[in-house]
Coordinates of C-alpha atoms and ligand atoms in Angstrom, one line a residue:
X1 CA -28.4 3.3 -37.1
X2 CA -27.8 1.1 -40.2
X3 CA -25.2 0.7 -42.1
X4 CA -24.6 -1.0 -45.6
X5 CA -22.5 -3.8 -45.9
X6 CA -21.5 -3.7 -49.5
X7 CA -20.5 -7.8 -50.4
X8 CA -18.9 -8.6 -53.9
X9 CA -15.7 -11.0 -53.8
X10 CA -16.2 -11.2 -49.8
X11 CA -19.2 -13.9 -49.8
X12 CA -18.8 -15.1 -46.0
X13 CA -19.9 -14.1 -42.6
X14 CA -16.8 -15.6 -40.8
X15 CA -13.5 -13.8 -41.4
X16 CA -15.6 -10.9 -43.2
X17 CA -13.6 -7.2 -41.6
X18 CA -16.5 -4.7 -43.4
X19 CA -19.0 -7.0 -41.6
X20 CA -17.7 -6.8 -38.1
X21 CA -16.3 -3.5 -38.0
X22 CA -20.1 -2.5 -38.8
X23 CA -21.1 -4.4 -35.9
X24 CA -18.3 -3.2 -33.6
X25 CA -19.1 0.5 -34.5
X26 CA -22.5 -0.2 -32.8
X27 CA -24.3 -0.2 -36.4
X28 CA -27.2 -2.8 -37.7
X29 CA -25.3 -4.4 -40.9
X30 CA -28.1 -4.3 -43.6
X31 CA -26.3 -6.3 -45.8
X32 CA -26.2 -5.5 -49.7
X33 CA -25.0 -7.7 -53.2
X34 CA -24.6 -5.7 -56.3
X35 CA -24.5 -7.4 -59.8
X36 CA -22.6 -4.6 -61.7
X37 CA -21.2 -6.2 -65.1
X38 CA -20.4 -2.5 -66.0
X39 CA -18.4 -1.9 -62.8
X40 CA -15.8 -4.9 -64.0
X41 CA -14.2 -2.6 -66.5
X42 CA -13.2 -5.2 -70.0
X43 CA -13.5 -8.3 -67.4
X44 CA -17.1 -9.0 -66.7
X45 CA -17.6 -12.6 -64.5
X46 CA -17.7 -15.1 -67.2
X47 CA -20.8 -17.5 -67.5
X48 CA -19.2 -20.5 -65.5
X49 CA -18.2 -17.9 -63.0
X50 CA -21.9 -16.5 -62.6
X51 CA -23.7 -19.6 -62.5
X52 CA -21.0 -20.6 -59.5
X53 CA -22.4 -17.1 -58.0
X54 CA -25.6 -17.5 -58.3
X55 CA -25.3 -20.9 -55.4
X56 CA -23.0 -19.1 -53.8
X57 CA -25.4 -15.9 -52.9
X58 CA -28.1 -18.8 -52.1
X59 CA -26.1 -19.9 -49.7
X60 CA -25.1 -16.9 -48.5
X61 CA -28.8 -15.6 -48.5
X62 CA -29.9 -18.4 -45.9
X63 CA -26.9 -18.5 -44.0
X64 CA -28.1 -14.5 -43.4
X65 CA -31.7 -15.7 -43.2
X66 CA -30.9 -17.7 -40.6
X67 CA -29.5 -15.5 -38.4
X68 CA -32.7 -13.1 -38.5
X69 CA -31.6 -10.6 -41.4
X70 CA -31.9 -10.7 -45.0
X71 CA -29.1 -10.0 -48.0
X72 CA -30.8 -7.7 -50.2
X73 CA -29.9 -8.6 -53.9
X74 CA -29.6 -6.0 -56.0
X75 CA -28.5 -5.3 -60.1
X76 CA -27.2 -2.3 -61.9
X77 CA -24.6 0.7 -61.2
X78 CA -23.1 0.0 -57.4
X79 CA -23.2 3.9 -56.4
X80 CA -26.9 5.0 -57.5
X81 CA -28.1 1.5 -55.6
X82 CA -26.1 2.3 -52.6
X83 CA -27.1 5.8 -52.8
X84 CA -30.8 4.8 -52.9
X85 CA -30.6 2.4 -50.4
X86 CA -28.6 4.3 -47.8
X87 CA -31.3 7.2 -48.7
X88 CA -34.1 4.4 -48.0
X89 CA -32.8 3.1 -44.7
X90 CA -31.3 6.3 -43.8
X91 CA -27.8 4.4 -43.2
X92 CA -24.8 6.6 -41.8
X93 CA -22.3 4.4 -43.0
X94 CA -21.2 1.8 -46.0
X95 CA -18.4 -0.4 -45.6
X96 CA -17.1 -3.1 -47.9
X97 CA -14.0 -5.1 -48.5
X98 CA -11.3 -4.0 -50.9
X99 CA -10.9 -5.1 -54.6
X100 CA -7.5 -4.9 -56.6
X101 CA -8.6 -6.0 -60.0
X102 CA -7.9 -2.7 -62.1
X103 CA -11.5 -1.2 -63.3
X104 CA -12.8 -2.2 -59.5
X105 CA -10.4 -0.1 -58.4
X106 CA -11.2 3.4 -59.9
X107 CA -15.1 2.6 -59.7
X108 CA -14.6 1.7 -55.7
X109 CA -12.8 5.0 -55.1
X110 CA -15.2 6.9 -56.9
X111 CA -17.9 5.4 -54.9
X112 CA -16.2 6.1 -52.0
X113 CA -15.8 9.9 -52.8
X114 CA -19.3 10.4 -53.7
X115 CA -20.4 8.5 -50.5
X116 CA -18.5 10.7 -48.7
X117 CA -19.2 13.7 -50.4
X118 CA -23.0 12.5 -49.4
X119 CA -22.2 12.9 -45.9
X120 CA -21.9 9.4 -45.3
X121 CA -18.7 7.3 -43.5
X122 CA -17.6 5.3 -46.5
X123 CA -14.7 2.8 -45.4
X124 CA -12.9 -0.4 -46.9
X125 CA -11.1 -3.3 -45.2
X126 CA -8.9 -6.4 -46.3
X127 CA -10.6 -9.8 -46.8
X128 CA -9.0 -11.1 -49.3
X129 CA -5.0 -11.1 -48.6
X130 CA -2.1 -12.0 -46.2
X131 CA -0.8 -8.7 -47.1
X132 CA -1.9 -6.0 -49.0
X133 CA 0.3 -5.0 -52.5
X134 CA 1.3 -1.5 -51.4
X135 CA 2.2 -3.3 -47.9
X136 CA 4.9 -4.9 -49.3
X137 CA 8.4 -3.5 -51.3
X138 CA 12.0 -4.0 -52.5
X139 CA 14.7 -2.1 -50.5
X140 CA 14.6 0.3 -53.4
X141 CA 11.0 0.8 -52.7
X142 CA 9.6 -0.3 -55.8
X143 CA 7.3 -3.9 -56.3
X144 CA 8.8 -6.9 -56.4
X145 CA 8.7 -8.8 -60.1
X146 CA 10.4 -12.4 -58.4
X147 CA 8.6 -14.9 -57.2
X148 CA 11.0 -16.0 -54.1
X149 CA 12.3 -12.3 -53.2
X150 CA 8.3 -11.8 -52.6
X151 CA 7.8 -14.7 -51.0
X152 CA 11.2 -14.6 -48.7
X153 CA 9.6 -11.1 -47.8
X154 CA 6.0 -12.0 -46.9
X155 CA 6.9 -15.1 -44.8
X156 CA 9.1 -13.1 -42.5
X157 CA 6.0 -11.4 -41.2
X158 CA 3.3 -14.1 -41.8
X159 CA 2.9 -14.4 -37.8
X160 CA 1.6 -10.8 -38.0
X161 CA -1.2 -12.1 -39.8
X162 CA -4.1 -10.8 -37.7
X163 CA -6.5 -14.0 -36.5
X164 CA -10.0 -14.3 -38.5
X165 CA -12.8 -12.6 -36.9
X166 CA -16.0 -14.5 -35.8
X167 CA -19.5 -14.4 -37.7
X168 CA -21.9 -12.8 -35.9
X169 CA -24.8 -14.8 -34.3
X170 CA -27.2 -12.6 -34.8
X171 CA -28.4 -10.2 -37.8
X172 CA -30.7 -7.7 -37.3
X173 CA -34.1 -7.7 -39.7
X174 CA -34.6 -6.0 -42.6
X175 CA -37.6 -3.8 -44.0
X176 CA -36.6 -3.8 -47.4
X177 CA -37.1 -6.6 -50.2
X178 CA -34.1 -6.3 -52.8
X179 CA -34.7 -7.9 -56.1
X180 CA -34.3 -11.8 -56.5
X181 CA -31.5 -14.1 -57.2
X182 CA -33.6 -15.7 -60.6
X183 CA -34.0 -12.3 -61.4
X184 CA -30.2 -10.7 -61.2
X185 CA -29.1 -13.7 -61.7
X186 CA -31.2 -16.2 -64.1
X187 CA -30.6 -20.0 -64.1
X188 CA -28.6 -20.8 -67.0
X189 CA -30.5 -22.0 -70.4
X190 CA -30.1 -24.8 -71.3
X191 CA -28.6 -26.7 -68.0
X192 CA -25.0 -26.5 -69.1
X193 CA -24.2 -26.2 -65.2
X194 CA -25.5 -29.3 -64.1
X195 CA -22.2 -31.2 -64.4
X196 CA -20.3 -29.0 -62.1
X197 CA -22.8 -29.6 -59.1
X198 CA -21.6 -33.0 -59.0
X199 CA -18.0 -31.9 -58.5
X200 CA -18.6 -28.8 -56.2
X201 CA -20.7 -27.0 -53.9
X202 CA -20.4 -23.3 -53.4
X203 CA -20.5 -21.7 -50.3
X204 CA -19.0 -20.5 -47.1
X205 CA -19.8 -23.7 -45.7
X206 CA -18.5 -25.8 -47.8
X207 CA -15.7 -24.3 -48.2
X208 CA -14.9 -25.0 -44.6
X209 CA -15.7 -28.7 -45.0
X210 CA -13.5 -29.0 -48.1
X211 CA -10.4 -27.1 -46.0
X212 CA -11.0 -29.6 -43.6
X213 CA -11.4 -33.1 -46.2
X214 CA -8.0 -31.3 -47.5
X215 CA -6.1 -31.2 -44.1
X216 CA -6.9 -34.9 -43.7
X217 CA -4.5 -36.1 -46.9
X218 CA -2.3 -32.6 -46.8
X219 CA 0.4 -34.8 -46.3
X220 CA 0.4 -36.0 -49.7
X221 CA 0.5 -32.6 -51.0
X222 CA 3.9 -32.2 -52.2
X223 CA 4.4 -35.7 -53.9
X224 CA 0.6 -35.5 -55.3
X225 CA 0.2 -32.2 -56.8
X226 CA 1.1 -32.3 -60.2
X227 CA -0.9 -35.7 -60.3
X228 CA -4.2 -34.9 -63.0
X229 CA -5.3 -38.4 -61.9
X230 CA -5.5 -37.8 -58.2
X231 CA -7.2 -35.4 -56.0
X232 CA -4.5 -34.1 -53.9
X233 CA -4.5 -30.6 -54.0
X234 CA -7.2 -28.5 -52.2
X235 CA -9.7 -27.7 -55.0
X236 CA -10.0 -24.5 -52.7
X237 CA -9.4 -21.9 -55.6
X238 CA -13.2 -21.0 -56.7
X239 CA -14.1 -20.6 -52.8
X240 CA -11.3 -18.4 -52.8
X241 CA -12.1 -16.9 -55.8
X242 CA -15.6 -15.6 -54.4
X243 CA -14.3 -15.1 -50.8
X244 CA -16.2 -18.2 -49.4
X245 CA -12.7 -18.6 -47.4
X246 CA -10.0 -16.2 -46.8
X247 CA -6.3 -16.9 -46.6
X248 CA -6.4 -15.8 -43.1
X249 CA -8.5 -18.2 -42.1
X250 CA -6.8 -21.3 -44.1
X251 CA -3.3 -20.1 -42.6
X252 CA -5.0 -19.9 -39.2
X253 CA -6.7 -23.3 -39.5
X254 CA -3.3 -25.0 -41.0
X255 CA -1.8 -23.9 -37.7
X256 CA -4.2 -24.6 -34.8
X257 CA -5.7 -27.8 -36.6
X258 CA -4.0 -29.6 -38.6
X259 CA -1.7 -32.6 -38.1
X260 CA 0.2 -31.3 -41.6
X261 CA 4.1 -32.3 -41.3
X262 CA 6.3 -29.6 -41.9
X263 CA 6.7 -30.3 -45.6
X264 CA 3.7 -30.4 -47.0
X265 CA 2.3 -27.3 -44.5
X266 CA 5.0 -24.7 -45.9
X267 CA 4.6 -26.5 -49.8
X268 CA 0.9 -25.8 -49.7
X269 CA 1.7 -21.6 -47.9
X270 CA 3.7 -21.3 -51.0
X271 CA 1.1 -21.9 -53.0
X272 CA -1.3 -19.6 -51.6
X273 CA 2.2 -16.8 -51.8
X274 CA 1.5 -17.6 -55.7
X275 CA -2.0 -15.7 -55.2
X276 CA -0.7 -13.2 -53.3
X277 CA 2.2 -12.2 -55.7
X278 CA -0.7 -12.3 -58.8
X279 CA -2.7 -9.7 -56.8
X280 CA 0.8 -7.9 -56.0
X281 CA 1.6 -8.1 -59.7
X282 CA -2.0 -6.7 -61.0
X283 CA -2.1 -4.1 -58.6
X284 CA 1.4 -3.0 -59.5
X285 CA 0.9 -3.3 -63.2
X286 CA -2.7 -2.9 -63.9
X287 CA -2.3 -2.8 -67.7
X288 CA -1.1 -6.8 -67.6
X289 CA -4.5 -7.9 -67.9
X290 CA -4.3 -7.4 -71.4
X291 CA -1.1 -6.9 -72.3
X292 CA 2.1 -8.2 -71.6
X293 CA 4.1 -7.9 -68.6
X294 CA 7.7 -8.0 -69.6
X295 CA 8.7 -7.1 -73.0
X296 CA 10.2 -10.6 -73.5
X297 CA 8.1 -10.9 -76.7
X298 CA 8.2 -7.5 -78.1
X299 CA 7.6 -8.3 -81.4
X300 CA 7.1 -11.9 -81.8
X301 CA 5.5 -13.0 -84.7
X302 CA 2.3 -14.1 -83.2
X303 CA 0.4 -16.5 -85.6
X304 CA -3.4 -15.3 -87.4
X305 CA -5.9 -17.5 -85.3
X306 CA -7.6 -20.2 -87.4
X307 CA -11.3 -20.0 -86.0
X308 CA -11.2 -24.1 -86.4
X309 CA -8.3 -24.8 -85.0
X310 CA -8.8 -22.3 -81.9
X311 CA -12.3 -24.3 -81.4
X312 CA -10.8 -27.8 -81.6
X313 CA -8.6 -26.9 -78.7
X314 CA -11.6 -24.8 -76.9
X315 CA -13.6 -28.7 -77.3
X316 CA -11.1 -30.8 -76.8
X317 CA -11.3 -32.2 -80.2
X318 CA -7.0 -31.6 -81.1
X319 CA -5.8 -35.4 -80.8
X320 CA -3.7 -34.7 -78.2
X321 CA -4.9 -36.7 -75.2
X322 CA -3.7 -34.9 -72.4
X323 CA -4.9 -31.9 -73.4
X324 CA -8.3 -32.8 -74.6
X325 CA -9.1 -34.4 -71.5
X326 CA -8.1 -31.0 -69.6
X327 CA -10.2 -28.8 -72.0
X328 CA -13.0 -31.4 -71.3
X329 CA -12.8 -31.4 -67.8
X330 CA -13.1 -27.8 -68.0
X331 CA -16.0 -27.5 -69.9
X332 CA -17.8 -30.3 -67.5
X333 CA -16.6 -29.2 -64.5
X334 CA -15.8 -25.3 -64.5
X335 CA -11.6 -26.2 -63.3
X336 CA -8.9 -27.5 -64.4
X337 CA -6.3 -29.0 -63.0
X338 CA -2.8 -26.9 -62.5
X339 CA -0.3 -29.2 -64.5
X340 CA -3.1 -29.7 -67.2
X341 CA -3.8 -25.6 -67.5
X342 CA -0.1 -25.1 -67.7
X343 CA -0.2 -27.8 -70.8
X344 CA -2.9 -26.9 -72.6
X345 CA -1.5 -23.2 -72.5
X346 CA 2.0 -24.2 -73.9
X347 CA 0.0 -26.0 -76.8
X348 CA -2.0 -22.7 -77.5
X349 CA 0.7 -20.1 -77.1
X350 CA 3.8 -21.8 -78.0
X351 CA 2.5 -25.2 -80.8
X352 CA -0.5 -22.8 -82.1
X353 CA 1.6 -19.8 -81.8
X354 CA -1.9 -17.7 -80.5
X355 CA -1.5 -14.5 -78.4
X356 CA -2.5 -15.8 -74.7
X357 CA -5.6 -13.9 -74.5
X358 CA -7.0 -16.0 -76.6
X359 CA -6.5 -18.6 -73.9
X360 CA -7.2 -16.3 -71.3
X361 CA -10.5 -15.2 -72.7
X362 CA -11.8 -18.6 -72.9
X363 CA -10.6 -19.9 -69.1
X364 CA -12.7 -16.8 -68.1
X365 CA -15.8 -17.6 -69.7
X366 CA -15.4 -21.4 -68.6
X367 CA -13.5 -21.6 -64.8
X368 CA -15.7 -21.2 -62.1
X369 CA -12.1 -20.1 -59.8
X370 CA -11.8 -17.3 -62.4
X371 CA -9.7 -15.0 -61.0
X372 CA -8.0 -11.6 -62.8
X373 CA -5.1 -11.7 -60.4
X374 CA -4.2 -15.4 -61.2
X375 CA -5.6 -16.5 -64.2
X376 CA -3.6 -13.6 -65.8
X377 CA -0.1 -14.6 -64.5
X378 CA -0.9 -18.0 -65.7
X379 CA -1.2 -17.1 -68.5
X380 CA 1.6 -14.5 -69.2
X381 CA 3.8 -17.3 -67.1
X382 CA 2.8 -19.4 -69.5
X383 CA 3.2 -17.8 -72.6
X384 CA 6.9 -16.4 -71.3
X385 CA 5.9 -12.7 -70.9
X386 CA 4.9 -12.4 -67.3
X387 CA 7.5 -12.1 -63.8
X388 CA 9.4 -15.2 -63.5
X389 CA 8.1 -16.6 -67.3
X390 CA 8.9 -19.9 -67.7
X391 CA 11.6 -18.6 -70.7
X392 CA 9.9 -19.0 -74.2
X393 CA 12.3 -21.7 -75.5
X394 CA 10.4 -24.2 -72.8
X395 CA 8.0 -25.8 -74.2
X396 CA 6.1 -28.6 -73.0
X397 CA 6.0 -31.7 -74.7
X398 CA 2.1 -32.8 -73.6
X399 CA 3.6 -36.4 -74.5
X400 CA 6.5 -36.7 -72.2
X401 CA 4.3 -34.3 -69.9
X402 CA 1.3 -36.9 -70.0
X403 CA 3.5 -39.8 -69.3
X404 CA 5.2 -38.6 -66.1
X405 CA 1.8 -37.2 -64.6
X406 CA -0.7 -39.1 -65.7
X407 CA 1.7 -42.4 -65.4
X408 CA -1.5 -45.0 -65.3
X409 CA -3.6 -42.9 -67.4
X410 CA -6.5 -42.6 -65.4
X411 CA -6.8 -38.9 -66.0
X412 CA -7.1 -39.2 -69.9
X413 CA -9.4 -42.2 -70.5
X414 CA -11.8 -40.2 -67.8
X415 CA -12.4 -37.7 -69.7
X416 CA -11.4 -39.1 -73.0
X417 CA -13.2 -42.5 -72.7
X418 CA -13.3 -42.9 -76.8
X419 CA -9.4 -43.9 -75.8
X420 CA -10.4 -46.7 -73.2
X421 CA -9.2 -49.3 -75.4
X422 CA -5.7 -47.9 -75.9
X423 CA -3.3 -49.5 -74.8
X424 CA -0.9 -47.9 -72.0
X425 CA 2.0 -47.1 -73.9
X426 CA 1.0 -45.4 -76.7
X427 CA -1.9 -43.6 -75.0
X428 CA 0.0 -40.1 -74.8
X429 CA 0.1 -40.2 -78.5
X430 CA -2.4 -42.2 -80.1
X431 CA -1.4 -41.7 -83.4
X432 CA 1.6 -43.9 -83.7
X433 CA -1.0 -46.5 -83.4
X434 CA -3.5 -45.7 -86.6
X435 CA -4.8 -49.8 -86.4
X436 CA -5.9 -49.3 -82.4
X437 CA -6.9 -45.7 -83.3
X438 CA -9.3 -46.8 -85.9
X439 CA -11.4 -48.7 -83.2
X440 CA -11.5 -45.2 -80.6
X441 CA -14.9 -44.1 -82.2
X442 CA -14.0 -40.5 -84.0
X443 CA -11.5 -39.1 -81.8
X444 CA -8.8 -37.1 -84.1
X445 CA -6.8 -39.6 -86.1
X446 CA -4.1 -36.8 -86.2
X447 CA -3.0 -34.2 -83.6
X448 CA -4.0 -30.6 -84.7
X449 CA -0.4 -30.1 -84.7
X450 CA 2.7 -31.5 -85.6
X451 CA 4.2 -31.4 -82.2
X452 CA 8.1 -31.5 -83.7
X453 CA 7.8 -29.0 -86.2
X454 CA 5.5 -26.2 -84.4
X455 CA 8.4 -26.5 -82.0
X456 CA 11.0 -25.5 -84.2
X457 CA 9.0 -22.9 -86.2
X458 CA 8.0 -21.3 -82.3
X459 CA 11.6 -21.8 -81.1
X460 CA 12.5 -19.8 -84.8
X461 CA 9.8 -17.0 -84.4
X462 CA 11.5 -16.5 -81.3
X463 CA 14.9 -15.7 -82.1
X464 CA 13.6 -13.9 -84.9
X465 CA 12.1 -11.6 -82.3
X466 CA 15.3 -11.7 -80.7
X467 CA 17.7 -10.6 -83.3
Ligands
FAD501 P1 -3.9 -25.9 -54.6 O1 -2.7 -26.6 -55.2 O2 -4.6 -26.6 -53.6 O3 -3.5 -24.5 -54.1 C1 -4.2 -23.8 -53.1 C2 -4.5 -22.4 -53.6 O4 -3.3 -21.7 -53.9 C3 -5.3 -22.3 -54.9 O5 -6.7 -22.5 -54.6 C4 -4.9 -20.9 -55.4 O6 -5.7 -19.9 -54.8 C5 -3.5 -20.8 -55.0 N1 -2.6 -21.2 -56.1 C6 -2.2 -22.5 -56.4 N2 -1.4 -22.5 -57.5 C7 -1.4 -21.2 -58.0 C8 -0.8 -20.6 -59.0 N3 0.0 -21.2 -59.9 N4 -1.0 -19.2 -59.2 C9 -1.7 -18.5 -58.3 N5 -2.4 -19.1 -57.3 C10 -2.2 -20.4 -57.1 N6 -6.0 -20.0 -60.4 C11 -7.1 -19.4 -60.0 O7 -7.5 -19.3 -58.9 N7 -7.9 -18.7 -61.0 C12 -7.6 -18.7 -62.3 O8 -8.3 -18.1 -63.1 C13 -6.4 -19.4 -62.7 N8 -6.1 -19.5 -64.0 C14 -4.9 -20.1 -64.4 C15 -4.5 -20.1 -65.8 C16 -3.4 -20.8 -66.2 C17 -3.0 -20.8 -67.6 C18 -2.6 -21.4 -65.2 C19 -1.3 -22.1 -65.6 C20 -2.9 -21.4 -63.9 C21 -4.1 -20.7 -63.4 N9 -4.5 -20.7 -62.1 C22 -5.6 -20.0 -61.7 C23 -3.6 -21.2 -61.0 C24 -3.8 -22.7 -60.6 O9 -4.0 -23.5 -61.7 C25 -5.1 -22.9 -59.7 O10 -5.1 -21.9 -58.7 C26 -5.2 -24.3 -59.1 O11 -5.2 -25.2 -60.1 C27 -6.4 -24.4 -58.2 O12 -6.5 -25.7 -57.7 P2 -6.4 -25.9 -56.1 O13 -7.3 -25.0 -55.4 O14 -6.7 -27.4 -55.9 O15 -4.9 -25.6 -55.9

């Protein structure tokens, strides 16, 4: 007997629990992908996001091929197809891996009561976290809004962690076509994605090989991480983001394979505890993908968006190198690294005084990790209203910020190469230097903002809100 195995952010064969309980249950896994835009509630994947997807499910299409089956593509609303589907194949089950972004949610467990209520076994499993939200509480029983609390909590039972499960070997054939991927899923027009090819590849496979390039140089995790300029953190996040690797499996891997010391094994766990506690925070306070989490800025004078302003940090066009060269490497390569996104936000919500979802909006069209959980504490930490915000009065100086992490640099004339010439020490803030500046082709003679006073009129606004 068949039964569907429903795939969205789960796109792997290793590690994947809907896929081998089917086969453990004695079913033939006919293997399904839904594009659904209308199942995604107000957060639709973005277009960097889809064109990352769109590799992905080739990937994942011949990885299936290869093993004798086929994954059926299909587009439209997830319960009619799986109705139709399980009606074609005559399936007795459909199984698929959970979701926690809000609007998945209620759309999942109406598809499971209708399946149900169709006579079929409908059941969901976890693929994408250490440990579950509801899984995990304070001793008052509520859900944890601290960082370390959480984390103290998880860690105590991380050896609980139940091993990854193998892929199968074999998939059994398929009679029916599905729909293909230029079809659900067109190439993008014109080529805007060609850049990020050159910095990525999707897919379960290489996800594995960039775990295991990262393991190599782990050890300069701690010391490295907050370095632009160097590539010492994983660059895992979009295979995580699409579920080309589960945590499981990293934790697993860090433990039976690696040569990490200590240090830089529990520094880079924390980490992924920072994804954990966004999906315990989203699940726990659904509304925060759009509005604030904590009060903290009930009533702050947010400041009217300036449609020219808000594009000239979008571009990378605000004079201020260290933040132009992160919204440029964002818009060539579909990521950003962390220090950077935590500066360019601080420009936008606290210089610019713009609500975060401005921010928010944008990273979600333009990241190819896009993640709900995540992206949205990143930005509420940034902007001071989410769980441990970063309190409003800090406020990043992208000059003093570009000097200590970019210290040679490299990171700004890569992707700001009109400031090659600069020299060093006035290359954070090109503007003290109008006779060098003059010779850097037309990059901003002044920053979009007066870095000094925006300060003082955010750091006013605030205790206004206060009072
Ligand atoms: P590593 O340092 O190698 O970390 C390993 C993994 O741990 C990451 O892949 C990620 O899954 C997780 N992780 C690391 N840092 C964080 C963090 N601060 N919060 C949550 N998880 C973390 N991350 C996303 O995956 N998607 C987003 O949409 C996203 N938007 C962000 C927006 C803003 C404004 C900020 C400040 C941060 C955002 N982050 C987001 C978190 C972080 O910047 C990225 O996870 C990280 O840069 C990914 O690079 P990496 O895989 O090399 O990280």
């Amino acid at each position: 007997e068949t039964a569907l195995v429903w795939l969205r952010r789960d796109l792997r064969l290793a590690d994947n629990p809907a896929l081998r309980a089917a086969l453990d249950a004695g079913f033939a896994p006919q293997l399904v992908y839904i594009d659904d835009p209308e199942g995604e509630g107000g957060w639709p994947l973005g277009a960097a996001s889809r064109a990352w997807l769109r590799r992905s499910l080739a990937e994942l299409a011949e990885a299936v091929a290869s093993r004798g089956g086929r994954l059926l593509l299909e587009q439209g609303d997830s319960l009619t197809i799986l109705r139709g589907l399980a009606g074609e194949l005559e399936a007795g089950a459909v199984y698929w891996n959970r979701r926690y972004e809000p609007a998945v949610i209620e759309r999942d467990q109406a598809v499971k009561q209708a399946l149900r209520g169709d006579g079929l076994e409908a059941r969901s499993f976890n693929a994408a976290l250490l440990r579950e939200p509801w899984t995990i509480s304070t001793q008052q029983g509520g859900p944890y809004k601290v960082f370390t609390p959480y984390w103290r909590r998880v860690q105590a039972d991380l050896d609980e962690v139940s091993p990854p499960c193998a892929a199968p070997r074999e998939l059994p054939p398929s009679k029916l076509e599905g729909r293909s991927l230029d079809d659900i899923l067109p190439l993008p027009s014109p080529r805007w994605d060609r850049g990020f090819w050159e910095h990525h590849r999707p897919g379960e496979a290489a996800a594995h090989s960039r775990m295991e390039a990262f393991f190599e140089d782990i050890d300069d995790y701690p010391e490295g991480r907050d370095r632009p300029d160097l590539t010492a953190t994983s660059r895992l996040s979009p295979h995580l983001a699409f579920g080309e690797i589960s945590p499981r499996q990293i934790l697993h891997a860090l433990r039976e394979d690696s040569p990490a010391n200590e240090e830089a094994r529990q520094h880079f766990i924390r980490e992924l505890g920072w994804r954990e506690f966004s999906y315990h925070l989203l699940f726990h306070f659904p509304e925060c993908t759009d509005a604030d989490l904590t009060s903290s800025l009930k009533g702050f004078d947010w400041a009217e968006v300036d449609e020219d302003s808000l594009e000239a940090w979008r571009r990378g066009r605000t004079g201020i190198p260290i933040v132009d060269a992160g919204m440029r490497e964002l818009w060539a390569t579909g990521t950003m690294h962390n220090r950077v996104r935590m500066i360019v936000a601080s420009l936008l919500t606290k210089n610019l005084r713009y609500h975060w979802l401005h921010g928010a909006r944008w990273f979600w069209n333009t990241l190819v990790d896009a993640d709900l959980a995540n992206n949205t504490q990143g930005w509420q930490w940034s902007a001071g209203t989410g769980a441990d915000a970063a309190p409003y009065f800090r406020i990043f100086n992208p000059v003093s910020q570009g000097e200590r992490h970019d210290p040679d640099g490299a990171y700004v004339k890569r992707w700001v190469p009109e400031l090659q010439a600069m020299p060093l020490r006035h290359l954070q803030q090109p503007w003290t230097q109008p006779d060098a500046l003059a010779r850097c082709g037309d990059y901003p003679a002044e920053p979009l903002v007066d870095l000094k006073s925006t300060r003082e009129a955010a750091l006013a606004a605030y205790k206004a809100s206060r009072s």
